[in-house]
Structures are given as structure tokens and as C-alpha cells.
mmCIF file of C-alpha atoms in Angstrom:
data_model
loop_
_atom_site.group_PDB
_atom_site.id
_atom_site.type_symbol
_atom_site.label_atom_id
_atom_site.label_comp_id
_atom_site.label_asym_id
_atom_site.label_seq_id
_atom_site.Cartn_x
_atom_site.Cartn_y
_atom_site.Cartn_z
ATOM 1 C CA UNK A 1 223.411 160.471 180.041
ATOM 2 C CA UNK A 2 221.207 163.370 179.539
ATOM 3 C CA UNK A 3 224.227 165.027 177.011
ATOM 4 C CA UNK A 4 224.387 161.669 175.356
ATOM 5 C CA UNK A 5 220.423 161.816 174.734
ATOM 6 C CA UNK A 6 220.856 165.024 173.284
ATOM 7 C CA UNK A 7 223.970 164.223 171.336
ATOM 8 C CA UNK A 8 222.036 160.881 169.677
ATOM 9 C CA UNK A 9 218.999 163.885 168.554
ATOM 10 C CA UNK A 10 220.912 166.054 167.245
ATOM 11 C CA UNK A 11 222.641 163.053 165.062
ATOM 12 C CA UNK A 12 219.270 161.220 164.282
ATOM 13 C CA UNK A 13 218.667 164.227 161.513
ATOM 14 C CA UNK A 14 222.137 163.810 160.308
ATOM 15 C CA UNK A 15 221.861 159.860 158.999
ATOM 16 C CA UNK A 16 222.041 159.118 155.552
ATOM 17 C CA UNK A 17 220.282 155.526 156.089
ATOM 18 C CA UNK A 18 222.398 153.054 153.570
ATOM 19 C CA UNK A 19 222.053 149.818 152.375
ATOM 20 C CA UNK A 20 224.865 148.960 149.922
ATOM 21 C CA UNK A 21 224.933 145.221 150.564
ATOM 22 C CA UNK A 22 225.802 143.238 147.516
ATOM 23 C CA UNK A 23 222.489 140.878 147.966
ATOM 24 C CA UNK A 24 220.606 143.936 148.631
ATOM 25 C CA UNK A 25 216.873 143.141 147.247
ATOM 26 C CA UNK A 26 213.390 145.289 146.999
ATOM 27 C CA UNK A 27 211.763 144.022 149.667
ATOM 28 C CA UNK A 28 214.887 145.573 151.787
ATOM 29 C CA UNK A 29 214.606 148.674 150.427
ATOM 30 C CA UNK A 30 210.937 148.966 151.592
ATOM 31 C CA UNK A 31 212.190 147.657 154.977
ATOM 32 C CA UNK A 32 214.660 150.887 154.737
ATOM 33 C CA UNK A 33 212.376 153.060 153.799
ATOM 34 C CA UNK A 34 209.975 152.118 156.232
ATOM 35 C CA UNK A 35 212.840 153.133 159.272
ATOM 36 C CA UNK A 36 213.572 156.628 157.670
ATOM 37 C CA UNK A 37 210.829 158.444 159.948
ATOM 38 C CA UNK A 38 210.780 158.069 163.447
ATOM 39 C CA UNK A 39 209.540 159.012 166.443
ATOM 40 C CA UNK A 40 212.552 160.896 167.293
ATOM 41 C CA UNK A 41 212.140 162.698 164.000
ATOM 42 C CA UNK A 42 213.200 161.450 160.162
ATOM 43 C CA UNK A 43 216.864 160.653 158.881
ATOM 44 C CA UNK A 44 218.260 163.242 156.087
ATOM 45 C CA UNK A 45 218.268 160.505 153.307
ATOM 46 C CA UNK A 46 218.680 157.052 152.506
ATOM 47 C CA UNK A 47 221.681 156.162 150.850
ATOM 48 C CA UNK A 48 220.932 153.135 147.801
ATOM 49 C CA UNK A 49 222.185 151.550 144.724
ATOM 50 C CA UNK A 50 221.482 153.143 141.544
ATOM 51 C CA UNK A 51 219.203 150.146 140.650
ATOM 52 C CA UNK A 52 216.798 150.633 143.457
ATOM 53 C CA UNK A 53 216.519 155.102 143.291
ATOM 54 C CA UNK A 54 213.509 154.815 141.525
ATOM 55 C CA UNK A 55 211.673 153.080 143.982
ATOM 56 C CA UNK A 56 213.525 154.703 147.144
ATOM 57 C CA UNK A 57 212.069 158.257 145.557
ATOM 58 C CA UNK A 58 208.391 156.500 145.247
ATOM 59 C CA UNK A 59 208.281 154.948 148.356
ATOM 60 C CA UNK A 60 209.503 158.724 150.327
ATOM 61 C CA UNK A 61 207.455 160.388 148.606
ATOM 62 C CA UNK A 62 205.715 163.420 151.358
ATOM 63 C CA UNK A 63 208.198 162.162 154.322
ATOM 64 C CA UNK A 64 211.190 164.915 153.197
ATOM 65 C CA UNK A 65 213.700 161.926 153.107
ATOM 66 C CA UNK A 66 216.280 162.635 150.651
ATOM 67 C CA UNK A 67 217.236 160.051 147.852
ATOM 68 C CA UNK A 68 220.589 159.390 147.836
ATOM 69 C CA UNK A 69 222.566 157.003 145.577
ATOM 70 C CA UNK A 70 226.314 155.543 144.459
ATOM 71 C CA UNK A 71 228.147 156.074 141.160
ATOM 72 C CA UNK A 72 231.493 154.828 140.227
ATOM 73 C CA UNK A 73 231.030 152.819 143.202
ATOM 74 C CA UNK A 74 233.246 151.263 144.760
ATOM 75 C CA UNK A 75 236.096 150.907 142.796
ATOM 76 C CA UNK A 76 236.219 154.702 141.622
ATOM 77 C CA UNK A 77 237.291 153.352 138.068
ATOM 78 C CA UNK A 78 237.823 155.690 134.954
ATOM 79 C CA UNK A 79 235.510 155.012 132.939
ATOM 80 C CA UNK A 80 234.235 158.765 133.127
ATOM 81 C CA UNK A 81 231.447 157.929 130.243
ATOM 82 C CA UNK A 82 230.148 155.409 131.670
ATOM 83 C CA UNK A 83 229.969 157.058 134.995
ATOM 84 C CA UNK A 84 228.290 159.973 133.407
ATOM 85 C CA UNK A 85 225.340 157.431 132.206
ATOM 86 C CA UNK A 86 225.189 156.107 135.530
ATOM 87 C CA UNK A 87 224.294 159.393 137.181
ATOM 88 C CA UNK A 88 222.523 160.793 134.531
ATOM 89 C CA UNK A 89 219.900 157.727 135.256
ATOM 90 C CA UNK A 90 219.880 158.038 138.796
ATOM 91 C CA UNK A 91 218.409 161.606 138.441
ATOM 92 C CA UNK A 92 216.219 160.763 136.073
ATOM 93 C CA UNK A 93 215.094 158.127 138.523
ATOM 94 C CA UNK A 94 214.486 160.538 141.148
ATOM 95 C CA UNK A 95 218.063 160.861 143.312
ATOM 96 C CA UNK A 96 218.415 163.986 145.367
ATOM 97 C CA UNK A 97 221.988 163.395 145.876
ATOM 98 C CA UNK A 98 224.576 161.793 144.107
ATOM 99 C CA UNK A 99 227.750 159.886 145.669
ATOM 100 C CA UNK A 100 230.584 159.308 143.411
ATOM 101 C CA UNK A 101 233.756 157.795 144.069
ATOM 102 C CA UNK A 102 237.001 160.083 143.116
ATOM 103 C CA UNK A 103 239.218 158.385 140.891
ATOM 104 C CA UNK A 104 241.734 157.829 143.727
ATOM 105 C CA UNK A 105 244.085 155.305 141.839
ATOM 106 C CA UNK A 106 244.403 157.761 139.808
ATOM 107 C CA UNK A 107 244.848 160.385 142.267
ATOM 108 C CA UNK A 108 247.230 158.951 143.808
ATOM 109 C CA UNK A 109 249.319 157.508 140.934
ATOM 110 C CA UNK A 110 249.964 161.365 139.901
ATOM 111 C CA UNK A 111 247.174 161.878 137.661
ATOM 112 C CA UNK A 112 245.403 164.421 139.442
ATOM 113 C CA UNK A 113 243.650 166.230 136.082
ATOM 114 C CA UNK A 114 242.066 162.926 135.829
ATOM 115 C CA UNK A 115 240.476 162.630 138.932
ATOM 116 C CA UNK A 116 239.509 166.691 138.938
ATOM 117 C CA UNK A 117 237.950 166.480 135.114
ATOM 118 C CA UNK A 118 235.655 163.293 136.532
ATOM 119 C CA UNK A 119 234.436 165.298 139.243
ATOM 120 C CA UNK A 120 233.556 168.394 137.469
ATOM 121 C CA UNK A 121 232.446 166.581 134.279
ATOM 122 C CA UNK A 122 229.626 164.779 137.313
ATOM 123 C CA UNK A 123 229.057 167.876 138.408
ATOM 124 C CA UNK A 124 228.084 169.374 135.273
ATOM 125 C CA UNK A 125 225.525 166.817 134.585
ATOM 126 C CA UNK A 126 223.489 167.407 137.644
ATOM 127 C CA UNK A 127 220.667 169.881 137.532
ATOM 128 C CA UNK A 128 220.299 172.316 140.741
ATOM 129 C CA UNK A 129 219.664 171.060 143.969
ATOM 130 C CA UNK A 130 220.963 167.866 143.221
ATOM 131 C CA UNK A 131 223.595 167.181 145.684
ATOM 132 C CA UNK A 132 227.110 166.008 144.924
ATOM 133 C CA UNK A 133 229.021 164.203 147.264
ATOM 134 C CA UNK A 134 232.540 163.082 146.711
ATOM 135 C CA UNK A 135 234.192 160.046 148.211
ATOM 136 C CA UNK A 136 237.942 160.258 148.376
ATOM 137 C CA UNK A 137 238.542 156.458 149.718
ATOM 138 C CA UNK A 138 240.733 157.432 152.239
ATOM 139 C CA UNK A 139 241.436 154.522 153.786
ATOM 140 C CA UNK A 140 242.790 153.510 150.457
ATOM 141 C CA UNK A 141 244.765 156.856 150.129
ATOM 142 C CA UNK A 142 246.396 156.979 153.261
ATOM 143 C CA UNK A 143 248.862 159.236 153.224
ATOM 144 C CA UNK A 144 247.525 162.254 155.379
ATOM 145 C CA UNK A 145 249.147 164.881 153.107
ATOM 146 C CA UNK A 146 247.668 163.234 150.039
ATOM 147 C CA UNK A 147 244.314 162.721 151.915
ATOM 148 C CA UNK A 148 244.474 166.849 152.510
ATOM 149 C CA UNK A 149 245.303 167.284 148.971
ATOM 150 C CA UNK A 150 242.663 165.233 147.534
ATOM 151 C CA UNK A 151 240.119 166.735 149.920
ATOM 152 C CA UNK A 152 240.785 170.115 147.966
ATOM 153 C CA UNK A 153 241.207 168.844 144.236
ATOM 154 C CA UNK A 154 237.189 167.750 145.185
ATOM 155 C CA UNK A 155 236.070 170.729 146.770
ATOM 156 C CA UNK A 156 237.872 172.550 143.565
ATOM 157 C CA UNK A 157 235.948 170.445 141.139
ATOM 158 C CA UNK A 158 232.681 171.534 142.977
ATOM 159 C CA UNK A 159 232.184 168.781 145.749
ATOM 160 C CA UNK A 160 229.124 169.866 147.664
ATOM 161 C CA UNK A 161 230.190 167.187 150.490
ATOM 162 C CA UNK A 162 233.390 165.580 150.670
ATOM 163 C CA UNK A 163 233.061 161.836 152.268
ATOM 164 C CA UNK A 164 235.437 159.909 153.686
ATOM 165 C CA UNK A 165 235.031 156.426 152.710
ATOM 166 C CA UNK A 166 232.634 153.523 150.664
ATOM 167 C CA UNK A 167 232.424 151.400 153.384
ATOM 168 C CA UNK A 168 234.030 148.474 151.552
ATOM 169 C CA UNK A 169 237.527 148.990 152.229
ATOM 170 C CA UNK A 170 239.875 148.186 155.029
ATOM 171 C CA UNK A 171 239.646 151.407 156.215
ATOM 172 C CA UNK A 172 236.897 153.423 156.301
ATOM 173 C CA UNK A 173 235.769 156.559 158.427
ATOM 174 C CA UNK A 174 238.688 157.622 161.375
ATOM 175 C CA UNK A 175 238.967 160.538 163.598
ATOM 176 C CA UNK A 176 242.356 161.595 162.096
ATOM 177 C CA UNK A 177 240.862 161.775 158.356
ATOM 178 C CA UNK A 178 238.100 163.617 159.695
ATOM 179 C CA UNK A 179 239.956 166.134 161.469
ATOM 180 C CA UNK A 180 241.997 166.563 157.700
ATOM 181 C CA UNK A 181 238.803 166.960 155.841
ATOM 182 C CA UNK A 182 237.361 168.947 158.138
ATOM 183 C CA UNK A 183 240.127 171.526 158.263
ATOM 184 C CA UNK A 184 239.911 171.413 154.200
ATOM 185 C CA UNK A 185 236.644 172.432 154.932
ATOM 186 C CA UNK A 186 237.260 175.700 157.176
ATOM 187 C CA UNK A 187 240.017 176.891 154.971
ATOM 188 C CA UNK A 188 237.819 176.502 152.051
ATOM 189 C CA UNK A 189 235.481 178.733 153.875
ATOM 190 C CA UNK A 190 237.620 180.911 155.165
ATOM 191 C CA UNK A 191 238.425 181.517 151.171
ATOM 192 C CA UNK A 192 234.965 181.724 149.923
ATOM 193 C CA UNK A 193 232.388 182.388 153.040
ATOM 194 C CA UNK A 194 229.750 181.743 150.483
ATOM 195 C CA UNK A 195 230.513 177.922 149.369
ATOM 196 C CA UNK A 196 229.303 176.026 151.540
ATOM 197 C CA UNK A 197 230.916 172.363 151.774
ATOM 198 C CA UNK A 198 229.988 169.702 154.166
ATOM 199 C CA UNK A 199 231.484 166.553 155.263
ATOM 200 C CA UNK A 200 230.577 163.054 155.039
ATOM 201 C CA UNK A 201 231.943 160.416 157.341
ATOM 202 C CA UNK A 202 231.395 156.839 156.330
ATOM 203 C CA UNK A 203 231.772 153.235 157.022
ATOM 204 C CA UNK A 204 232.611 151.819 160.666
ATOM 205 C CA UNK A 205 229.985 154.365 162.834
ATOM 206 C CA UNK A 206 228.153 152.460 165.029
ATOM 207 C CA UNK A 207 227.440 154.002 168.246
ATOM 208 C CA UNK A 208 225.497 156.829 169.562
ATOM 209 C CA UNK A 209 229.519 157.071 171.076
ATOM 210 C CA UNK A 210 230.895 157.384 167.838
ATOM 211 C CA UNK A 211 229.073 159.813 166.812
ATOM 212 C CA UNK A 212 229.314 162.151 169.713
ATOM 213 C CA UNK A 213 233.122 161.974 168.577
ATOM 214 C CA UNK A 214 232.658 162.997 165.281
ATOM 215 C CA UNK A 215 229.791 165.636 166.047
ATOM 216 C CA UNK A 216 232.490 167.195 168.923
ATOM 217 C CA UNK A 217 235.403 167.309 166.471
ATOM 218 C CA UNK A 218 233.189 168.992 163.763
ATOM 219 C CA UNK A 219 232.064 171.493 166.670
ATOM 220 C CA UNK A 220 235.765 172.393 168.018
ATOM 221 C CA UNK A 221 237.081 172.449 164.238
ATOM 222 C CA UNK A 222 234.346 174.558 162.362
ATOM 223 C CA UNK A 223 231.821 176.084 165.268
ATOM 224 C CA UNK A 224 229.226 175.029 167.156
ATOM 225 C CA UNK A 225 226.614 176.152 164.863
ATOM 226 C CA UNK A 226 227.546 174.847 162.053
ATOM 227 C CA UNK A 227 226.263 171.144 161.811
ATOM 228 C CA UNK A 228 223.168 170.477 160.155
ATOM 229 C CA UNK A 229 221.702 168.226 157.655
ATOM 230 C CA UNK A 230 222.927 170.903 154.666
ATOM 231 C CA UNK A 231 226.551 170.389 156.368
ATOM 232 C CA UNK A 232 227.140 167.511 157.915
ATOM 233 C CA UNK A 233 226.151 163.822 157.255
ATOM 234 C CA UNK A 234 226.895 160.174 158.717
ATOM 235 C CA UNK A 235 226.937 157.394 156.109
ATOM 236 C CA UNK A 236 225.429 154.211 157.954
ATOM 237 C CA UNK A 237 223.308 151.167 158.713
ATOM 238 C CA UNK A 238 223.199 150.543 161.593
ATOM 239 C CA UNK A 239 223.635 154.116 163.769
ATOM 240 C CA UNK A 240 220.068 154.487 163.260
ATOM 241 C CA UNK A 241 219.138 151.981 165.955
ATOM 242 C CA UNK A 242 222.014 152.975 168.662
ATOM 243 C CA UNK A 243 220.776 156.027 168.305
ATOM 244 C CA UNK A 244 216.816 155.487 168.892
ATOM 245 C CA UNK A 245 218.210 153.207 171.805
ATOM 246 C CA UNK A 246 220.057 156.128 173.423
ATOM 247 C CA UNK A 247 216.948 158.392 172.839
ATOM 248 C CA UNK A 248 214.739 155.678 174.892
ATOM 249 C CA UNK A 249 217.223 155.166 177.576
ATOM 250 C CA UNK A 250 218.596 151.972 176.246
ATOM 251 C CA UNK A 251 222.008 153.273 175.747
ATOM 252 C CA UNK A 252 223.835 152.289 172.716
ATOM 253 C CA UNK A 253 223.099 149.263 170.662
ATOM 254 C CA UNK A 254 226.500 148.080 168.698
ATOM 255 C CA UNK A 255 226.035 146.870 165.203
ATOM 256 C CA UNK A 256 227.909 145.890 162.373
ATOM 257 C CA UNK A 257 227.581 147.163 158.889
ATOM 258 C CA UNK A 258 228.093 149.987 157.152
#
């Protein structure tokens, strides 16, 4: 129990805290906000709609919580302009970090330029440090060759994170993507030890458990060391709470959500 109570505080500072429910309102926002810093320490960021960034960023203000928020989201359409508005007003709202959905229909219809201009046309609208994370859908891809594949068009297009999943589809973070992305992720560094690239799993992580899983395949796959908040993130809602439950002895608390 004592590794698992270890495990569940090294993944508190990991969380990206999300609420991406379609009836999603202000008054849960503040209620998100005000679960971001705990005794245990603070979550890396909370994860929001576009529509509710500027008062996430308010609201944060002096805790060091990171704003993150969703663009082309979740259908990772092509409507690049319009995606390009979108994230343009999210920064000027206040988001730290940016989570846009690869075209993956595209992708995976053959049109990889497509998908590769989006990414580095979102890229090129965000001003240093803001964050770019890129969601592949890969529960929607599925094919574990095309999952690989789209895991480096991303990281070519200048992915600071690539993420697994939205959270609305069928399938949404496993083990087996994460060991593809992962691996992306070590040859990519292997390539360029300067670049750094971190991973986002997504949708499904529930338990202090599950993330133990994903924290040991990480470990074995790109070194002990090399997990942190600037590498490695968990997209959730309700891993928060198993993991404040582990920390107090409680064990883990399973939840459903994002």
C-alpha cells in the first residue's frame, strides 16, 4: 500500500482536471477550480471548454494551475479557419495550453497533408509557452500501425504533447496505444535529444490503479526520470478523488467520467 501511496503523489501533479460535459455551466467551473489545489499538492491544469478559459484563468490566478482548453473538439473537423479563430480566442482569454483534435478522418482517409498543415498552421498561431497538445482519437483510428504513424505526422507538425483520446468516443485511453505513442515518443528523442514531447492519456482513467499502469509503462518505456508535469499528463475527472483517497488511506474511489 505504501508504493500505491506514493504512486497516487507522484500522479496527483500530473492531472489535467477536465470538465467537458455538454451541460457544463459556471458555477461548475468554480466547483473545478476550487479542487485544483490540495492538500496533497495542486493538479498541473484544468482542462475546459473554450467558452469558460476566461474565467478558469481568473479564478487560478496565484495557485500555478495551468489553463487548459479544447479546439476542433471533438469531431476534429476541417474547418482549419475556423479552428484557427477558436484558438486564437482561447489565448486571448488566458489558455496556457491548447488541445486540438487532429483531423483523423482525414488522416486516415489518406489525406495526411491535411491533417499535418492543421497542426502546424495551430501551432503557428500560438505565442511561446503556450502549450500544444494534439489528440489523435485513437480509439477512432485503430489500426496500431496507423495510430504509430499519426503519432509522428503530430510530433512532425510540432505537437508539444501527443494525447490519446477526447473522451467521447468508444474508445478512449488503452495500454496498447500508450505503449505506441510512447515509443513515438523515445524514437523522437532519440532523433532530436532536445525536443522534448510528452504524452497525454485520456478518457476512461479512473483509479489510483490505472494510473500506476500507465505511470509504470511510461517508466519501463522512456526512464524512470522522465515523468513530470512538462512530460507527462492524465486527462480526467474523476482520478482526482481516487487519488486523494489513496493518499488518506482510503484506497481507490472508482468513478465514471472522463
Amino acid at each position: 500500500m505504501t508504493d500505491m501511496i506514493e504512486t497516487a503523489k507522484r500522479a496527483l501533479g500530473l492531472v489535467d482536471l477536465t470538465n467537458l460535459n455538454d451541460d457544463c455551466t459556471s458555477a461548475d467551473i468554480t466547483g473545478l477550480v476550487g479542487r485544483t489545489v490540495t492538500d496533497h499538492g495542486s493538479v498541473a491544469a484544468v482542462c475546459v471548454w473554450p467558452r469558460f478559459v476566461a474565467q478558469a484563468a481568473n479564478e487560478l490566478k496565484g495557485t500555478g494551475v495551468r489553463v487548459a482548453t479544447v479546439v476542433n473538439f471533438p469531431e476534429g473537423g476541417e474547418d482549419t479557419d475556423a479552428v484557427l479563430a477558436e484558438t486564437r480566442q482561447a489565448i486571448a482569454d488566458g489558455a496556457d495550453e491548447i488541445d486540438l483534435v487532429m483531423a483523423y478522418r482525414a488522416f486516415v482517409s489518406g489525406r495526411k497533408g491535411f491533417a499535418e498543415e492543421q497542426i502546424i498552421r495551430v501551432k503557428e498561431a500560438l505565442p511561446a509557452p503556450v502549450l500544444l497538445k494534439v489528440i489523435l482519437e485513437t480509439g477512432e483510428i485503430g489500426d496500431p500501425l496507423l495510430i504509430h504513424a499519426a503519432s509522428n505526422v503530430a510530433i512532425a507538425a510540432g505537437a508539444d504533447f501527443i494525447k490519446t483520446s477526447t473522451g467521447k468516443a468508444a474508445v478512449n485511453a488503452t495500454l496498447e496505444v500508450a505503449e505506441i505513442m510512447l515509443t513515438v515518443i523515445e524514437e523522437a528523442r532519440r532523433d532530436d535529444g532536445e525536443r522534448v514531447i510528452g504524452f497525454k492519456p485520456a478518457g476512461g482513467i479512473r483509479t489510483s490503479e490505472d494510473a500506476a499502469s500507465y505511470l509504470a509503462l511510461a517508466d519501463r518505456i522512456m526512464g524512470r526520470n522522465w515523468v513530470s508535469a512538462h512530460t507527462f499528463r492524465f486527462g480526467a475527472s474523476g482520478l482526482l478523488d481516487a487519488l486523494i483517497a489513496t493518499i488518506e488511506g482510503g484506497g481507490h474511489t472508482p468513478n465514471q467520467g472522463y
